[in-house]
Amino acid sequence: SNDVRDLLESDDPRARLALDYLVYRVAREIGSLAMAMNGIDAVVFTAGIGENSPDIRARICARASWLGLAVDDIANRGGGPRITVPGAVVSAWVIPTDEEEMIAEHTLEAWRAHEGRSSHAHTGVPEPAA
C-alpha cells in the first residue's frame, strides 16, 4: 500500500517489513546528513507521515537516538510541536505544512525564472535548442 495507515493497521509480515524499511531509510538519511553537516541541531517531521504518525516518528527517533534524540512520548502523541525531552542534544519537531501550496510556490518560482530568461516567453514559441 502507498498509505502508511494501512501498513500500520495490517498484520501482514510484509507490511511490517515495509515499515521497518521506511524507518531504517529515514534514520539512515538523518545519520548521513548529520555526518555531512558535522552534526545537527534538530530533526523536523512534516507532511503526511511526519505530521500524523507518532509511532513512525518515535521509531525513527529511537533508531537515531545515538545522535541525542530522546522522544517525549506525551508530546509525540500530542503532535508537538517539540516532541523531544527537555535538554535533548538534538531536538525533534512536528511542523505542519501545506504540500500543495509549496508545490504551487515552487512552480511559480520556476515559471518566473523561465519567463525572465526567455525572449519568446510572450509568444508561447519555444526557444531553439542550444
C-alpha atoms as an extended CHARMM CRD file, in Angstrom:
* protein
*
       130  EXT
         1         1  SER       CA              0.0000000000        0.0000000000        0.0000000000  PROA      1               0.0000000000
         2         2  ASN       CA              1.0840000000        3.5790000000       -0.5020000000  PROA      2               0.0000000000
         3         3  ASP       CA             -0.7950000000        4.6200000000        2.6590000000  PROA      3               0.0000000000
         4         4  VAL       CA              1.1980000000        4.1900000000        5.8620000000  PROA      4               0.0000000000
         5         5  ARG       CA             -2.0210000000        3.9740000000        7.8770000000  PROA      5               0.0000000000
         6         6  ASP       CA             -2.8930000000        0.7520000000        6.0390000000  PROA      6               0.0000000000
         7         7  LEU       CA              0.5410000000       -0.6520000000        6.8130000000  PROA      7               0.0000000000
         8         8  LEU       CA              0.2940000000        0.2980000000       10.4970000000  PROA      8               0.0000000000
         9         9  GLU       CA             -3.0730000000       -1.4570000000       10.8010000000  PROA      9               0.0000000000
        10        10  SER       CA             -2.0340000000       -4.5820000000        8.8860000000  PROA      10              0.0000000000
        11        11  ASP       CA             -0.9920000000       -7.9220000000       10.3950000000  PROA      11              0.0000000000
        12        12  ASP       CA              0.7680000000       -8.8800000000        7.1640000000  PROA      12              0.0000000000
        13        13  PRO       CA              4.5000000000       -9.5010000000        7.7670000000  PROA      13              0.0000000000
        14        14  ARG       CA              5.2300000000       -7.6540000000        4.5230000000  PROA      14              0.0000000000
        15        15  ALA       CA              3.5830000000       -4.5250000000        5.9540000000  PROA      15              0.0000000000
        16        16  ARG       CA              5.8540000000       -4.7220000000        8.9950000000  PROA      16              0.0000000000
        17        17  LEU       CA              8.8520000000       -5.1940000000        6.7170000000  PROA      17              0.0000000000
        18        18  ALA       CA              7.8470000000       -2.1470000000        4.6620000000  PROA      18              0.0000000000
        19        19  LEU       CA              7.5390000000       -0.0250000000        7.8180000000  PROA      19              0.0000000000
        20        20  ASP       CA             10.8480000000       -1.3150000000        9.1790000000  PROA      20              0.0000000000
        21        21  TYR       CA             12.4860000000       -0.3820000000        5.8850000000  PROA      21              0.0000000000
        22        22  LEU       CA             10.8890000000        3.0910000000        5.8960000000  PROA      22              0.0000000000
        23        23  VAL       CA             12.1440000000        3.7360000000        9.4350000000  PROA      23              0.0000000000
        24        24  TYR       CA             15.5960000000        2.4150000000        8.5510000000  PROA      24              0.0000000000
        25        25  ARG       CA             15.8900000000        4.5900000000        5.4290000000  PROA      25              0.0000000000
        26        26  VAL       CA             14.7540000000        7.7890000000        7.1540000000  PROA      26              0.0000000000
        27        27  ALA       CA             17.0870000000        7.1810000000       10.1150000000  PROA      27              0.0000000000
        28        28  ARG       CA             19.9210000000        6.3930000000        7.7000000000  PROA      28              0.0000000000
        29        29  GLU       CA             19.3610000000        9.6800000000        5.8610000000  PROA      29              0.0000000000
        30        30  ILE       CA             19.2960000000       11.5950000000        9.1530000000  PROA      30              0.0000000000
        31        31  GLY       CA             22.6050000000        9.9660000000       10.0820000000  PROA      31              0.0000000000
        32        32  SER       CA             24.0930000000       10.7120000000        6.6690000000  PROA      32              0.0000000000
        33        33  LEU       CA             23.0700000000       14.3490000000        6.8840000000  PROA      33              0.0000000000
        34        34  ALA       CA             24.4050000000       14.6280000000       10.4330000000  PROA      34              0.0000000000
        35        35  MET       CA             27.7650000000       13.3520000000        9.2240000000  PROA      35              0.0000000000
        36        36  ALA       CA             27.8190000000       15.5570000000        6.1350000000  PROA      36              0.0000000000
        37        37  MET       CA             26.8670000000       18.6340000000        8.1540000000  PROA      37              0.0000000000
        38        38  ASN       CA             29.2490000000       17.8330000000       11.0160000000  PROA      38              0.0000000000
        39        39  GLY       CA             26.2910000000       17.4300000000       13.3810000000  PROA      39              0.0000000000
        40        40  ILE       CA             22.6880000000       18.6100000000       13.5030000000  PROA      40              0.0000000000
        41        41  ASP       CA             20.6250000000       20.6380000000       15.9350000000  PROA      41              0.0000000000
        42        42  ALA       CA             17.1590000000       19.3910000000       15.0480000000  PROA      42              0.0000000000
        43        43  VAL       CA             15.0440000000       16.9900000000       13.0350000000  PROA      43              0.0000000000
        44        44  VAL       CA             11.7520000000       18.2250000000       11.5910000000  PROA      44              0.0000000000
        45        45  PHE       CA              8.8570000000       15.9050000000       10.7910000000  PROA      45              0.0000000000
        46        46  THR       CA              6.3410000000       17.3180000000        8.3520000000  PROA      46              0.0000000000
        47        47  ALA       CA              3.7660000000       16.3600000000        5.7140000000  PROA      47              0.0000000000
        48        48  GLY       CA              1.5050000000       13.3180000000        5.8610000000  PROA      48              0.0000000000
        49        49  ILE       CA              3.6030000000       10.7410000000        7.6830000000  PROA      49              0.0000000000
        50        50  GLY       CA              5.6290000000       13.2460000000        9.6920000000  PROA      50              0.0000000000
        51        51  GLU       CA              2.5880000000       15.1030000000       10.9670000000  PROA      51              0.0000000000
        52        52  ASN       CA              0.2400000000       12.1700000000       11.5120000000  PROA      52              0.0000000000
        53        53  SER       CA              2.2620000000        9.1130000000       12.5650000000  PROA      53              0.0000000000
        54        54  PRO       CA              3.5530000000        9.3240000000       16.1370000000  PROA      54              0.0000000000
        55        55  ASP       CA              4.5770000000        5.6430000000       16.0250000000  PROA      55              0.0000000000
        56        56  ILE       CA              6.7450000000        6.2130000000       12.9600000000  PROA      56              0.0000000000
        57        57  ARG       CA              8.2650000000        9.3830000000       14.4780000000  PROA      57              0.0000000000
        58        58  ALA       CA              9.0900000000        7.5050000000       17.6960000000  PROA      58              0.0000000000
        59        59  ARG       CA             10.6670000000        4.6100000000       15.8080000000  PROA      59              0.0000000000
        60        60  ILE       CA             12.7740000000        6.9210000000       13.6460000000  PROA      60              0.0000000000
        61        61  CYS       CA             13.9860000000        8.8770000000       16.6670000000  PROA      61              0.0000000000
        62        62  ALA       CA             14.7660000000        5.6540000000       18.5520000000  PROA      62              0.0000000000
        63        63  ARG       CA             16.7860000000        4.4120000000       15.6000000000  PROA      63              0.0000000000
        64        64  ALA       CA             18.6760000000        7.7480000000       15.5080000000  PROA      64              0.0000000000
        65        65  SER       CA             18.9770000000        8.0540000000       19.2990000000  PROA      65              0.0000000000
        66        66  TRP       CA             22.7730000000        7.8710000000       19.0340000000  PROA      66              0.0000000000
        67        67  LEU       CA             22.5780000000       11.4870000000       17.8120000000  PROA      67              0.0000000000
        68        68  GLY       CA             20.9900000000       12.5750000000       21.0870000000  PROA      68              0.0000000000
        69        69  LEU       CA             17.3310000000       12.3490000000       20.0580000000  PROA      69              0.0000000000
        70        70  ALA       CA             15.1230000000       11.4160000000       23.0230000000  PROA      70              0.0000000000
        71        71  VAL       CA             11.3700000000       11.4520000000       22.3880000000  PROA      71              0.0000000000
        72        72  ASP       CA              8.8750000000       12.7190000000       24.9380000000  PROA      72              0.0000000000
        73        73  ASP       CA              6.0750000000       10.1730000000       24.4300000000  PROA      73              0.0000000000
        74        74  ILE       CA              3.3130000000       12.5150000000       25.6250000000  PROA      74              0.0000000000
        75        75  ALA       CA              4.4610000000       15.3900000000       23.4090000000  PROA      75              0.0000000000
        76        76  ASN       CA              4.8730000000       12.9960000000       20.4750000000  PROA      76              0.0000000000
        77        77  ARG       CA              1.3600000000       11.5590000000       20.8790000000  PROA      77              0.0000000000
        78        78  GLY       CA              0.0270000000       15.1200000000       21.1480000000  PROA      78              0.0000000000
        79        79  GLY       CA              1.6870000000       16.1540000000       17.9010000000  PROA      79              0.0000000000
        80        80  GLY       CA              4.2660000000       18.5450000000       19.3210000000  PROA      80              0.0000000000
        81        81  PRO       CA              5.3850000000       20.9670000000       18.0950000000  PROA      81              0.0000000000
        82        82  ARG       CA              8.5100000000       19.8810000000       20.0340000000  PROA      82              0.0000000000
        83        83  ILE       CA              8.4940000000       16.1330000000       20.6200000000  PROA      83              0.0000000000
        84        84  THR       CA             11.8230000000       15.6010000000       22.3800000000  PROA      84              0.0000000000
        85        85  VAL       CA             12.5110000000       15.7490000000       26.0950000000  PROA      85              0.0000000000
        86        86  PRO       CA             13.8950000000       18.9950000000       27.5100000000  PROA      86              0.0000000000
        87        87  GLY       CA             17.6680000000       19.0050000000       27.2340000000  PROA      87              0.0000000000
        88        88  ALA       CA             17.8470000000       16.5420000000       24.3320000000  PROA      88              0.0000000000
        89        89  VAL       CA             21.0620000000       17.0860000000       22.3920000000  PROA      89              0.0000000000
        90        90  VAL       CA             19.1160000000       17.0540000000       19.1190000000  PROA      90              0.0000000000
        91        91  SER       CA             15.5380000000       18.3080000000       19.2060000000  PROA      91              0.0000000000
        92        92  ALA       CA             12.7150000000       16.9310000000       17.0760000000  PROA      92              0.0000000000
        93        93  TRP       CA              9.7500000000       18.9680000000       15.8980000000  PROA      93              0.0000000000
        94        94  VAL       CA              6.4410000000       18.3960000000       14.1430000000  PROA      94              0.0000000000
        95        95  ILE       CA              5.8180000000       21.2980000000       11.7710000000  PROA      95              0.0000000000
        96        96  PRO       CA              2.6150000000       21.3010000000        9.6870000000  PROA      96              0.0000000000
        97        97  THR       CA              2.9330000000       22.1430000000        6.0140000000  PROA      97              0.0000000000
        98        98  ASP       CA              0.6370000000       22.6150000000        3.0720000000  PROA      98              0.0000000000
        99        99  GLU       CA              2.2270000000       20.4280000000        0.4020000000  PROA      99              0.0000000000
       100       100  GLU       CA              0.0180000000       21.7060000000       -2.4050000000  PROA      100             0.0000000000
       101       101  GLU       CA              0.8710000000       25.3140000000       -1.5510000000  PROA      101             0.0000000000
       102       102  MET       CA              4.5890000000       24.5140000000       -1.5630000000  PROA      102             0.0000000000
       103       103  ILE       CA              4.2960000000       22.8310000000       -4.9730000000  PROA      103             0.0000000000
       104       104  ALA       CA              2.4040000000       25.8520000000       -6.3110000000  PROA      104             0.0000000000
       105       105  GLU       CA              5.0220000000       28.2770000000       -4.9310000000  PROA      105             0.0000000000
       106       106  HSD       CA              7.9260000000       26.3230000000       -6.4320000000  PROA      106             0.0000000000
       107       107  THR       CA              6.1160000000       26.0170000000       -9.7560000000  PROA      107             0.0000000000
       108       108  LEU       CA              5.5090000000       29.7630000000       -9.8250000000  PROA      108             0.0000000000
       109       109  GLU       CA              9.1720000000       30.4520000000       -8.9770000000  PROA      109             0.0000000000
       110       110  ALA       CA             10.3280000000       28.1560000000      -11.7880000000  PROA      110             0.0000000000
       111       111  TRP       CA              7.8870000000       29.7290000000      -14.2380000000  PROA      111             0.0000000000
       112       112  ARG       CA              9.0230000000       33.2530000000      -13.3180000000  PROA      112             0.0000000000
       113       113  ALA       CA             12.6770000000       32.2690000000      -13.6590000000  PROA      113             0.0000000000
       114       114  HSD       CA             11.9720000000       30.8010000000      -17.0880000000  PROA      114             0.0000000000
       115       115  GLU       CA              9.9700000000       33.8670000000      -18.1590000000  PROA      115             0.0000000000
       116       116  GLY       CA             12.9030000000       36.0930000000      -17.2160000000  PROA      116             0.0000000000
       117       117  ARG       CA             15.3180000000       34.0940000000      -19.3980000000  PROA      117             0.0000000000
       118       118  SER       CA             13.1250000000       33.5700000000      -22.4110000000  PROA      118             0.0000000000
       119       119  SER       CA             12.8410000000       36.1140000000      -25.2020000000  PROA      119             0.0000000000
       120       120  HSD       CA              9.9890000000       34.0240000000      -26.6540000000  PROA      120             0.0000000000
       121       121  ALA       CA              8.0140000000       33.7850000000      -23.4240000000  PROA      121             0.0000000000
       122       122  HSD       CA              5.2910000000       36.1710000000      -24.5250000000  PROA      122             0.0000000000
       123       123  THR       CA              4.6710000000       34.3350000000      -27.8060000000  PROA      123             0.0000000000
       124       124  GLY       CA              4.4770000000       30.8290000000      -26.4480000000  PROA      124             0.0000000000
       125       125  VAL       CA              7.0510000000       29.7680000000      -29.0600000000  PROA      125             0.0000000000
       126       126  PRO       CA              9.7120000000       27.5130000000      -27.5520000000  PROA      126             0.0000000000
       127       127  GLU       CA             13.2880000000       28.6990000000      -27.6180000000  PROA      127             0.0000000000
       128       128  PRO       CA             15.6010000000       26.9750000000      -30.0940000000  PROA      128             0.0000000000
       129       129  ALA       CA             17.8490000000       24.2580000000      -28.6590000000  PROA      129             0.0000000000
       130       130  ALA       CA             21.3240000000       25.4450000000      -27.7480000000  PROA      130             0.0000000000
